[in-house]
XYZ file of N, CA, C and O in Angstrom:
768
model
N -2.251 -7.064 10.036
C -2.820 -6.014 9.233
C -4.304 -6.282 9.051
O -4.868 -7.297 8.642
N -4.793 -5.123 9.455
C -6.435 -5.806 9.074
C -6.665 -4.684 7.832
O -6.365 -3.492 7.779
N -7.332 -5.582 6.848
C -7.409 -4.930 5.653
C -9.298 -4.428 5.925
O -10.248 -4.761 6.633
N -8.928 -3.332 4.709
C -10.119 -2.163 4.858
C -11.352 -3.080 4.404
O -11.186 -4.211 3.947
N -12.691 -2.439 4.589
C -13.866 -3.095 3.857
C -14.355 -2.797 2.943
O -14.779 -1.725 2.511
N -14.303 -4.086 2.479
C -14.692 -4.190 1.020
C -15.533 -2.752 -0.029
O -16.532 -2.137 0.343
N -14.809 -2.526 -1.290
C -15.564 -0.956 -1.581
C -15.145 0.249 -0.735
O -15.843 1.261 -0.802
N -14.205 0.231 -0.047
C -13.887 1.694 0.960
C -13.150 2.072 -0.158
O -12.401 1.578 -1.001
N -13.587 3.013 0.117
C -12.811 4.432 -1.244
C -11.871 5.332 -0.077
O -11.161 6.243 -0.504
N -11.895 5.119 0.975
C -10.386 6.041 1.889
C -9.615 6.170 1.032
O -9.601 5.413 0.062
N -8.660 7.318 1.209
C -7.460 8.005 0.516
C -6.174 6.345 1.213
O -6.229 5.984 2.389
N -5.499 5.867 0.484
C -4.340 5.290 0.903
C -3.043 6.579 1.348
O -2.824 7.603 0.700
N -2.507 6.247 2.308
C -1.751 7.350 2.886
C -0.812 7.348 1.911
O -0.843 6.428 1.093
N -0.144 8.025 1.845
C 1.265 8.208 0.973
C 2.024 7.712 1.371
O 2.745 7.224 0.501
N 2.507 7.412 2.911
C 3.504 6.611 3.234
C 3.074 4.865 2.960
O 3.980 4.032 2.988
N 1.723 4.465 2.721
C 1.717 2.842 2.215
C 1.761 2.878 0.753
O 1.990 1.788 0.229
N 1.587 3.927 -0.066
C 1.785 3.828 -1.580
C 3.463 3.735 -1.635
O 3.908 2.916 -2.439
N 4.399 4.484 -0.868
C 5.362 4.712 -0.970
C 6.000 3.262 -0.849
O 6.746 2.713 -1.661
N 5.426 2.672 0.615
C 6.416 1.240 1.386
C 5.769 0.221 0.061
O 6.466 -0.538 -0.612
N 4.644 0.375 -0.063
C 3.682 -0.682 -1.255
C 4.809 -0.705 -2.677
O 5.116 -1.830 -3.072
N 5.371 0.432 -3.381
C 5.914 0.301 -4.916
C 7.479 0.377 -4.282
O 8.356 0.832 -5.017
N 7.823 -0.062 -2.937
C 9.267 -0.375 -2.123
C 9.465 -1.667 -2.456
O 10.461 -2.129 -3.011
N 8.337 -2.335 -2.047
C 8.177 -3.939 -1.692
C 7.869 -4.371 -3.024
O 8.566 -5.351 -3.287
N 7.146 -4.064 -3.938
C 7.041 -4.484 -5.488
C 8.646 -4.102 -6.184
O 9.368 -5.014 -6.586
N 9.089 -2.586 -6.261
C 10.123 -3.042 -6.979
C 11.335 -3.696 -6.407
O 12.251 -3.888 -7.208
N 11.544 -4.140 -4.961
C 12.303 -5.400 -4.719
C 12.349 -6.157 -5.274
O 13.234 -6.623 -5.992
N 11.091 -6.513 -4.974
C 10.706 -8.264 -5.696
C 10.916 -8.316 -6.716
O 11.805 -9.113 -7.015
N 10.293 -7.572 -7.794
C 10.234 -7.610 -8.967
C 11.851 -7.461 -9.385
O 12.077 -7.589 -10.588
N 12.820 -7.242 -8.646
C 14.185 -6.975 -8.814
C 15.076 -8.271 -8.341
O 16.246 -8.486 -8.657
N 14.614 -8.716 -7.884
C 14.816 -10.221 -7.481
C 14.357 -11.452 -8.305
O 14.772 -12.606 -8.198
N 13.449 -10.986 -9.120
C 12.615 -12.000 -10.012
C 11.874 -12.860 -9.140
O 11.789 -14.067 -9.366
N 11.447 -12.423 -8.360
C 10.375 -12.950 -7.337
C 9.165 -13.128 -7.546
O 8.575 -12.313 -8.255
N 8.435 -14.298 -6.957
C 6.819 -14.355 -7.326
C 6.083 -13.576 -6.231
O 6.784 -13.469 -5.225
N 5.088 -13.099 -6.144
C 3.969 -12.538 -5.377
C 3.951 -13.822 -4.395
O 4.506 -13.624 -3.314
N 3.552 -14.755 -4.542
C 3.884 -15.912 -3.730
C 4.701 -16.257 -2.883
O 4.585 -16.424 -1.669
N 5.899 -16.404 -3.855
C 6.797 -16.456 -3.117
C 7.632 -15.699 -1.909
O 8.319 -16.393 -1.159
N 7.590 -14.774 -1.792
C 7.738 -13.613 -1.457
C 6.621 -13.432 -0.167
O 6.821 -13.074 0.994
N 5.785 -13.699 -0.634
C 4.800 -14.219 0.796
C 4.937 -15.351 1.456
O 4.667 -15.522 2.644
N 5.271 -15.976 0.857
C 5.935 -17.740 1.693
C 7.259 -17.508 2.013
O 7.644 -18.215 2.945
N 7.907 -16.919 1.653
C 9.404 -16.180 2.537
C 9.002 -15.878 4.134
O 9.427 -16.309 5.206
N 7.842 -14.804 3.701
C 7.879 -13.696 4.603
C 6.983 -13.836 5.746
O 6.945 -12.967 6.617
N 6.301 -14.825 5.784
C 5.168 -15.604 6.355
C 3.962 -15.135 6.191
O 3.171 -15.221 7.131
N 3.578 -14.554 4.987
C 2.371 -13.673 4.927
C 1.542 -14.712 4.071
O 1.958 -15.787 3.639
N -0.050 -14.024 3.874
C -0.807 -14.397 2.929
C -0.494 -13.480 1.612
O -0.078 -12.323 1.669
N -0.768 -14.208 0.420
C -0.215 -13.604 -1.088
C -1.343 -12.407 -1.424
O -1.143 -11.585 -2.319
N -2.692 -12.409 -0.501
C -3.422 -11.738 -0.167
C -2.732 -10.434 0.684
O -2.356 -9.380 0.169
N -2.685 -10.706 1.775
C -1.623 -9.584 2.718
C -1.155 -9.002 1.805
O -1.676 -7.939 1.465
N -0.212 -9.424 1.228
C 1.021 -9.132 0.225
C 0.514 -8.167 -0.890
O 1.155 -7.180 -1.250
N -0.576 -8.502 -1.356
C -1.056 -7.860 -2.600
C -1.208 -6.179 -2.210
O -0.877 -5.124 -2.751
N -1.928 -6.593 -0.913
C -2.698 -5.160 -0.584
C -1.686 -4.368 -0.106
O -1.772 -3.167 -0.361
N -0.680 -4.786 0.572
C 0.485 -3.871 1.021
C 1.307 -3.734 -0.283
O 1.893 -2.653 -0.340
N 1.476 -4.438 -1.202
C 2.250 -3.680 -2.479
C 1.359 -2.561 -3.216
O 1.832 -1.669 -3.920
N 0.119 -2.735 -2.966
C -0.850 -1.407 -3.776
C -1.261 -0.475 -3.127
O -2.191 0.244 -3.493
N -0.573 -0.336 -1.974
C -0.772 0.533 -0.901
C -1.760 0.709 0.356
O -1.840 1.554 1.247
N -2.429 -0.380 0.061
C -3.996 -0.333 0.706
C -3.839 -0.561 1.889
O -4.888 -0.453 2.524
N -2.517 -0.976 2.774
C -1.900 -2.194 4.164
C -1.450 -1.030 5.243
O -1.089 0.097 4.904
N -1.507 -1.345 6.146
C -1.165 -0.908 7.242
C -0.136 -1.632 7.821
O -0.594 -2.381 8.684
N 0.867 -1.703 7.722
C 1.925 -3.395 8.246
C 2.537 -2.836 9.146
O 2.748 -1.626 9.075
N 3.009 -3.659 10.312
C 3.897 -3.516 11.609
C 4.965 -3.361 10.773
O 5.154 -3.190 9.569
N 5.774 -3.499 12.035
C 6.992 -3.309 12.087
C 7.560 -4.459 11.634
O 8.378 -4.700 10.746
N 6.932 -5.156 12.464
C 7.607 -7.091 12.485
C 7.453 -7.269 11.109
O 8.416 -7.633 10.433
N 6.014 -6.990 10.458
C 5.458 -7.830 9.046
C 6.709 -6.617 8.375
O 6.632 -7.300 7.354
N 7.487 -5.779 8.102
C 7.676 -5.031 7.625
C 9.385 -5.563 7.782
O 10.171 -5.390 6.851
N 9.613 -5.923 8.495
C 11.219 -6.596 8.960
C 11.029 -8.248 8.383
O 12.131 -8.718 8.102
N 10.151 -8.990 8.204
C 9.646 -9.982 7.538
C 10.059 -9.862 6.236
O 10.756 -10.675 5.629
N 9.554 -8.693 5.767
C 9.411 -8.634 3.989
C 11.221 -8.382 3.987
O 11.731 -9.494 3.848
N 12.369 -7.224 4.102
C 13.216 -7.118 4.361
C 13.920 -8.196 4.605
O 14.823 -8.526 3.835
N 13.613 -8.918 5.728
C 14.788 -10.166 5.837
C 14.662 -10.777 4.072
O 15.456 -10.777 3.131
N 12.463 -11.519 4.346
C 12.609 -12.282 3.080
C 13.878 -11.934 1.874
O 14.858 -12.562 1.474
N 13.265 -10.568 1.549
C 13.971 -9.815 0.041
C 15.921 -9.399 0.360
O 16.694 -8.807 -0.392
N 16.155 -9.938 1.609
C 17.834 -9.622 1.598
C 18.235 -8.452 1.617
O 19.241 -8.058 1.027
N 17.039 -7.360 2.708
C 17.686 -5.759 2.088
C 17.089 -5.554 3.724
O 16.211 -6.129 4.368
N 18.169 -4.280 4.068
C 17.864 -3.475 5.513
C 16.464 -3.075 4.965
O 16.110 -2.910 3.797
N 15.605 -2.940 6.387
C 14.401 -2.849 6.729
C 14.068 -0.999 6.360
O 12.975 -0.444 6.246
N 15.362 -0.449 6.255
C 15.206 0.762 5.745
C 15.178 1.205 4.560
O 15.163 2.400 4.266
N 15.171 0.428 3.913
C 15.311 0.175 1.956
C 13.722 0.286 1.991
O 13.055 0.986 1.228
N 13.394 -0.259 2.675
C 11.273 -0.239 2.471
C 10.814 0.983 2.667
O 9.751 1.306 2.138
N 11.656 2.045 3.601
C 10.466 3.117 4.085
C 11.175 4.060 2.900
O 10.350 4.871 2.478
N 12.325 4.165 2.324
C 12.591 5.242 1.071
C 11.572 5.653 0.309
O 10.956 4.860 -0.402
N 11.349 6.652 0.360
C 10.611 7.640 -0.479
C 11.105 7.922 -1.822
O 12.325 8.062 -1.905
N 10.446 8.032 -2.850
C 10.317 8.599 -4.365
C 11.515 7.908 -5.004
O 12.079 8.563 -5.880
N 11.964 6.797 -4.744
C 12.691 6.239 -5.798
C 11.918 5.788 -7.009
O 12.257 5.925 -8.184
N 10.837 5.233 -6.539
C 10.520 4.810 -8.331
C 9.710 6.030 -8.592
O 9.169 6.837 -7.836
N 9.775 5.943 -9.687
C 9.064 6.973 -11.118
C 7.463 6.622 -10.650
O 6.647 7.535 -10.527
N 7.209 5.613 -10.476
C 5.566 5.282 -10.817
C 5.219 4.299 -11.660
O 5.962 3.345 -11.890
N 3.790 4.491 -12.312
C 2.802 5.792 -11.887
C 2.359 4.939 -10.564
O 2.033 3.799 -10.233
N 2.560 6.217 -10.040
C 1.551 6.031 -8.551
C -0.042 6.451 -8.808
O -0.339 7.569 -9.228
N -1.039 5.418 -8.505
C -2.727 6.421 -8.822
C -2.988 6.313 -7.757
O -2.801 5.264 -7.142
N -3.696 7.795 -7.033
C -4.079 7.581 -5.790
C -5.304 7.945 -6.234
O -5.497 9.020 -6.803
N -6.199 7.098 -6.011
C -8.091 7.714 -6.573
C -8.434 8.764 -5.505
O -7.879 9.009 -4.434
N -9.712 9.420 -6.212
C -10.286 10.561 -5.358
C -10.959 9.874 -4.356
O -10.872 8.647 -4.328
N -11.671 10.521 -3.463
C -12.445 9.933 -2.355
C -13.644 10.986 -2.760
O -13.728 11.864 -3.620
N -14.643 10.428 -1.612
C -15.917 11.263 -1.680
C -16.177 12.060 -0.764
O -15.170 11.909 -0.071
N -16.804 12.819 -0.233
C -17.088 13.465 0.508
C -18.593 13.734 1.231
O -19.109 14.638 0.573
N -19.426 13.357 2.220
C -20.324 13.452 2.692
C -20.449 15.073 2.853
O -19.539 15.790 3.270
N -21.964 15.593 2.376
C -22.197 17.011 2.602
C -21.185 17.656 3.523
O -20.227 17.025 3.968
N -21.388 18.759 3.763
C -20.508 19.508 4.677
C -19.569 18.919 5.098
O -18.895 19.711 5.757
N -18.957 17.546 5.082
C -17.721 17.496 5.463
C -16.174 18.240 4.899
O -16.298 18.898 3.865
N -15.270 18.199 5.286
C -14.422 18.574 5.059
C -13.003 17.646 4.978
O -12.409 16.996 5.839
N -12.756 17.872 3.640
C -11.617 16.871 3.468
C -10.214 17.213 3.251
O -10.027 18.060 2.377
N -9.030 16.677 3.935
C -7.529 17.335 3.596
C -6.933 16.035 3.733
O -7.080 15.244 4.665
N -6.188 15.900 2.613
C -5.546 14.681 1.730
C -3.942 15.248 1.589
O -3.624 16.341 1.120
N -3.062 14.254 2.098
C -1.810 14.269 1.539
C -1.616 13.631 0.193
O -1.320 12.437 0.236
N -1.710 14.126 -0.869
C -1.669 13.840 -2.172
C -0.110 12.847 -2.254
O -0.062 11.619 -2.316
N 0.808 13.592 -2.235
C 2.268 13.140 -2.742
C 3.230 13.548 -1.893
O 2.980 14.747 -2.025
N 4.243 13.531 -1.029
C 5.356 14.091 -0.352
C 6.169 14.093 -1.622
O 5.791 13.360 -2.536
N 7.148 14.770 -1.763
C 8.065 15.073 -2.620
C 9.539 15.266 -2.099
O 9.670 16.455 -1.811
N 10.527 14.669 -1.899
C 11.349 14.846 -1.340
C 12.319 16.339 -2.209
O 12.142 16.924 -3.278
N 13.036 16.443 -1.420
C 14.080 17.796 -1.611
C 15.204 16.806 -2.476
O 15.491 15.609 -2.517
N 15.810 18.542 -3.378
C 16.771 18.313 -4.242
C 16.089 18.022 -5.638
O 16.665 17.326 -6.474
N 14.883 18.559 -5.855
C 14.091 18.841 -7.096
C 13.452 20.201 -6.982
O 13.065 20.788 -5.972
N 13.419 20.704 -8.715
C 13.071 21.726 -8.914
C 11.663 21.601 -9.122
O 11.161 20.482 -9.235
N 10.863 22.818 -9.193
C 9.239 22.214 -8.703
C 8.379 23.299 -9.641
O 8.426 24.520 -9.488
N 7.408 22.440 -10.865
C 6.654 23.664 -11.126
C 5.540 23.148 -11.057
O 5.462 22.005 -10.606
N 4.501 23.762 -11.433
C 3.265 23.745 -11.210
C 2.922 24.633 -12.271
O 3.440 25.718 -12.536
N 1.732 23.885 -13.001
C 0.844 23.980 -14.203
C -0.552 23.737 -14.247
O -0.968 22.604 -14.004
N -1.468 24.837 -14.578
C -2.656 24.093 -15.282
C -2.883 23.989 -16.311
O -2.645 24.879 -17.128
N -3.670 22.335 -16.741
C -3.973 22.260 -17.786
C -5.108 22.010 -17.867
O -5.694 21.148 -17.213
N -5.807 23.089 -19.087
C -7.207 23.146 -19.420
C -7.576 22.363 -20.390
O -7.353 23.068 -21.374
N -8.153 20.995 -20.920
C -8.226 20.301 -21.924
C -9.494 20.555 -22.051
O -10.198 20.421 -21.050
N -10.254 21.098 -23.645
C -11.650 20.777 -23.789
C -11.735 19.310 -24.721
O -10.802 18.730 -25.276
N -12.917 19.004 -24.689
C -13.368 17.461 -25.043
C -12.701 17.094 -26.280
O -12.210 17.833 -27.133
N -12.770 15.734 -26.231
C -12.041 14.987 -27.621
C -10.818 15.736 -28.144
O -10.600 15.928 -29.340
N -9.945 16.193 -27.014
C -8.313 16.290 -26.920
C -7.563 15.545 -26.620
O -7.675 14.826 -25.628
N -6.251 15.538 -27.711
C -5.323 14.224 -27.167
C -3.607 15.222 -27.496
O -3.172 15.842 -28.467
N -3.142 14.954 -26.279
C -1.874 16.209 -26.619
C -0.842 15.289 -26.631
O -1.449 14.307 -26.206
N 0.503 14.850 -26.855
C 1.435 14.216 -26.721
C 2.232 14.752 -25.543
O 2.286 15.904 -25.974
N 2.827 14.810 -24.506
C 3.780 15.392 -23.872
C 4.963 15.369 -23.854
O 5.259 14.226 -23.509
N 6.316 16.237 -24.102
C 7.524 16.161 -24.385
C 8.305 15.681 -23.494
O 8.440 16.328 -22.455
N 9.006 14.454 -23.662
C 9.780 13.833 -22.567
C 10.761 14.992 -21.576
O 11.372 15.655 -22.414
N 11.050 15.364 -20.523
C 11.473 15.959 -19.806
C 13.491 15.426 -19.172
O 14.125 14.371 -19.179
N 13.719 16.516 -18.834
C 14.602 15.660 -18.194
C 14.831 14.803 -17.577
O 13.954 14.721 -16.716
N 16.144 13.388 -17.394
C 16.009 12.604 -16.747
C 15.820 12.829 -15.230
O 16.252 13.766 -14.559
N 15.058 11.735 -14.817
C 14.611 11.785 -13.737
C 13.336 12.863 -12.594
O 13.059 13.127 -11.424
N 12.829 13.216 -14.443
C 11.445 14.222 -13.795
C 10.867 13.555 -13.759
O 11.004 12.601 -14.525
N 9.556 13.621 -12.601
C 8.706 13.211 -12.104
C 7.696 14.057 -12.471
O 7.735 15.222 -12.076
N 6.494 13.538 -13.392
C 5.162 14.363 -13.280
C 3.964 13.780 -12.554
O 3.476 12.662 -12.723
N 3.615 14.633 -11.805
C 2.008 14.608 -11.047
C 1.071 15.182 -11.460
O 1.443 16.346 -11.610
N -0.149 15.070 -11.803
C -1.409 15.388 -12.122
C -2.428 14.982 -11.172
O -2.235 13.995 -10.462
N -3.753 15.821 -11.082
C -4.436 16.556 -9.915
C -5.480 16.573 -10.752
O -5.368 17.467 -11.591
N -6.554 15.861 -10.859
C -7.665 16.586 -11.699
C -8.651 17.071 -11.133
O -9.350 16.348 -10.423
N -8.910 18.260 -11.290
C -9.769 19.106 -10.509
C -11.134 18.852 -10.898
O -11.968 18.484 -10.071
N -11.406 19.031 -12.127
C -12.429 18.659 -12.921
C -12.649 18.206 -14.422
O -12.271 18.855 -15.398
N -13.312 17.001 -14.459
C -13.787 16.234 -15.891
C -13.361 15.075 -15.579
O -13.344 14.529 -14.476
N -12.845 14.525 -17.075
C -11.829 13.209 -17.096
C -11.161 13.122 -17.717
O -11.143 13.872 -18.693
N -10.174 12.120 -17.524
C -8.699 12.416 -17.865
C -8.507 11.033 -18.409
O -9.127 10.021 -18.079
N -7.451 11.161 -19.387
C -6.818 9.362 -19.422
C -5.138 10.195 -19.456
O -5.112 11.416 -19.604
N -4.277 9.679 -19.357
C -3.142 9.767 -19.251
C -2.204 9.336 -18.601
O -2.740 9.200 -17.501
N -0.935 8.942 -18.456
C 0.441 8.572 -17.978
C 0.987 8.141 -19.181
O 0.510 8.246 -20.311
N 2.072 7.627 -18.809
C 3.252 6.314 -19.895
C 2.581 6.652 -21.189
O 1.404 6.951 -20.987
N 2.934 6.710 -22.480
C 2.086 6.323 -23.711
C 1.243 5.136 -24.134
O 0.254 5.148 -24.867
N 2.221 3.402 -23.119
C 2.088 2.476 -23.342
C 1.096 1.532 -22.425
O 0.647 0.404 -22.632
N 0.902 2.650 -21.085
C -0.084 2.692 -20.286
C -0.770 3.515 -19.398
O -0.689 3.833 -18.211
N -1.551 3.783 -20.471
C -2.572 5.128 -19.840
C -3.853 4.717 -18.224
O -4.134 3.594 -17.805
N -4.228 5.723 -17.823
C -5.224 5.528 -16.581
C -5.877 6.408 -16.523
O -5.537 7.572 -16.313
N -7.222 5.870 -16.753
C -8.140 6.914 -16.329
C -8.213 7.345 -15.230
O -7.829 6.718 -14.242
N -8.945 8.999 -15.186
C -8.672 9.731 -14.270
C -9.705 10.451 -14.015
O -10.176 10.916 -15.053
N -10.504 10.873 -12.682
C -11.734 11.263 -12.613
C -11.380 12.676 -11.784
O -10.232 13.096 -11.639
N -12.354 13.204 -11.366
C -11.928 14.832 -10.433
C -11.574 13.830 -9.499
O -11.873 12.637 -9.521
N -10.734 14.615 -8.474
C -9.974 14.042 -7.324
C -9.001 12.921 -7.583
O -8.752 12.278 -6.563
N -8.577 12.639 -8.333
C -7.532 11.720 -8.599
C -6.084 11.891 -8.743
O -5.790 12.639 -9.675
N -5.072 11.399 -8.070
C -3.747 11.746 -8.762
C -2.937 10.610 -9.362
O -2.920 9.490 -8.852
N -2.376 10.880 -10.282
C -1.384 10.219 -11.201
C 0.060 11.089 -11.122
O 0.195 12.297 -11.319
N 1.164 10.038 -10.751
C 2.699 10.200 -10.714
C 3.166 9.250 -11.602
O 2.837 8.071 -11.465
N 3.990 9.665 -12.614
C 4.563 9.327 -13.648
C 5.927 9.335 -13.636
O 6.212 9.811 -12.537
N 7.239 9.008 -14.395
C 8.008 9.260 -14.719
C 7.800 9.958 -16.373
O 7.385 9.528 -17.449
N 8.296 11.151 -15.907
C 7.615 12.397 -17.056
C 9.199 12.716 -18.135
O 9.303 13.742 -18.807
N 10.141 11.774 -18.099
C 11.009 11.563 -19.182
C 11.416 10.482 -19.937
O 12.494 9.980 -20.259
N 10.022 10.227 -20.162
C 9.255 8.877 -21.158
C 8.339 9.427 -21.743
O 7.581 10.139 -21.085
N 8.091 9.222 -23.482
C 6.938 10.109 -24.060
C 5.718 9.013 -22.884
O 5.589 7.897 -22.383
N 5.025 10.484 -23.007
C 3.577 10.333 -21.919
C 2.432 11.642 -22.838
O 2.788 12.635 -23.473
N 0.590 10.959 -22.480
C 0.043 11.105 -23.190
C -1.343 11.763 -22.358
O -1.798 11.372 -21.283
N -1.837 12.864 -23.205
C -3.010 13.349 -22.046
C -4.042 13.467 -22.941
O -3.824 14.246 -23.869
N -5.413 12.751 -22.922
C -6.402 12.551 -23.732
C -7.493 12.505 -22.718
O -7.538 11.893 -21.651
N -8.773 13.664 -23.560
C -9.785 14.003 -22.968
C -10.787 12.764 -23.959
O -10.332 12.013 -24.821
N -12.175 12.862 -23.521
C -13.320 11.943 -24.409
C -14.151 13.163 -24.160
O -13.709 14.199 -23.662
N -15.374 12.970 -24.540
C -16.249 13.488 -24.168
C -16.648 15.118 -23.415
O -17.142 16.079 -24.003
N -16.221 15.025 -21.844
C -15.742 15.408 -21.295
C -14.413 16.662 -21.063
O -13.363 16.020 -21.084
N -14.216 17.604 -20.934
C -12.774 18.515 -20.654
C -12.459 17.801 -19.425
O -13.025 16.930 -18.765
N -10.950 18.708 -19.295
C -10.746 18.305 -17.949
C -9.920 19.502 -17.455
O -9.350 19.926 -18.460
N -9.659 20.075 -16.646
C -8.948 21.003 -15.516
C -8.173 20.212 -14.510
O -8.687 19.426 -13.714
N -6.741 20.513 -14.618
C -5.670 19.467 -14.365
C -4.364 20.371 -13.662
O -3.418 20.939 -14.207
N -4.763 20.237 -12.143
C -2.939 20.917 -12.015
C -1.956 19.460 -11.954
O -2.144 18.301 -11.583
N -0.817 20.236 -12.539
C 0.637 19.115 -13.164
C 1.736 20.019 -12.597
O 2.220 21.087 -12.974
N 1.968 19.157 -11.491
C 3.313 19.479 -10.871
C 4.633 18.724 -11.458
O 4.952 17.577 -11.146
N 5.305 19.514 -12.309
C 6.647 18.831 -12.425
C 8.001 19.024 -11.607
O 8.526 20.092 -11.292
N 8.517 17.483 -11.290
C 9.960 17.645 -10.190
C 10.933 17.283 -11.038
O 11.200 16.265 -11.676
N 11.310 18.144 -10.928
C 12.802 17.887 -12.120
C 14.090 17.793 -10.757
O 14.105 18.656 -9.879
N 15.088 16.646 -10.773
C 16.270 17.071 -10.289
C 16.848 18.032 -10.509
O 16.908 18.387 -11.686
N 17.530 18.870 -9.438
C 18.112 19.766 -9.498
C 19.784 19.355 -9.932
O 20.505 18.425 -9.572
N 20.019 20.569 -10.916
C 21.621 19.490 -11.842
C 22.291 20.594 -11.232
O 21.960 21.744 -11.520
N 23.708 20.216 -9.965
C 24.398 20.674 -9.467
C 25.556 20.890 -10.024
O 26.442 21.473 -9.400
């Protein structure tokens, strides 16, 4: 894996945020060290870091490595949207006239899907109502700044940024200074 240079603000793809909070909540389900877990797997605890925060590009091999290490088929890593989050994917920048198209979030099927804006003007703080189990909220900030997720751990949030939450846990949306303009996609399971 050759890791990015130093200060690159690139979008992390969605599929390494996805394999990245695969390989953390293993471990962390194992009671595993960051270390250790790299001395399993033959990696550096470095390697390791950047592919759990999404930043990694990993083979196949380094990717059947982590799997053997953690005792789970190599297909347990590429699952999509099992954990809640929060996922933060920061904004990127954009050089004049360029043109930018970002896969924000894949969302798998078998959720119901809305979409919201929220207009916050400055020195607002709203509480949000826990949702059904197993909703997922995303936020998009179009413009200002944002702090919000979890109640117990909030993240700031700038234009271009997204935050994925598990949105049936009280969660908290607070402006400073600043408003903010916010689309909030909520995925609710669909109850069959």
């Amino acid at each position: 894996m050759t890791p990015p240079p130093p200060g690159d603000r690139r979008p992390a793809s969605s599929t390494a945020i996805a394999i990245g909070a695969q390989i953390r909540r293993r471990r962390e389900q194992r009671g595993m060290s960051g270390a250790e877990l790299a001395r399993r797997a033959g990696l550096s605890k470095a390697t390791l870091s950047q592919l759990e925060g999404g930043r990694g590009n990993p083979t196949i091999d380094t990717l059947d490595a982590l799997a053997i290490a953690l005792r789970i088929p190599l297909t347990d890593l590429l699952a999509r949207d099992t954990d809640p989050g929060p996922v933060f994917v920061p904004g990127t920048d954009l050089t004049d006239g360029e043109v930018g198209r970002e896969l924000l979030r894949r969302i798998s099927s078998g959720n119901s899907l809305e979409i919201w804006r929220l207009r916050m003007p400055p020195d607002t703080h709203l509480d949000g109502v826990p949702h059904a189990t197993g909703t997922i909220e995303h936020l998009f900030v179009a413009f200002g700044h944002l702090t919000a997720g979890l109640t117990d751990t909030l993240t700031d949030l700038r234009a271009g940024d997204l935050l994925a939450f598990a949105g049936d846990v009280p969660h908290t949306y607070c402006t400073g200074t600043e408003g903010a303009d916010v689309t909030v996609v909520i995925a609710s399971p669909v109850i069959s």
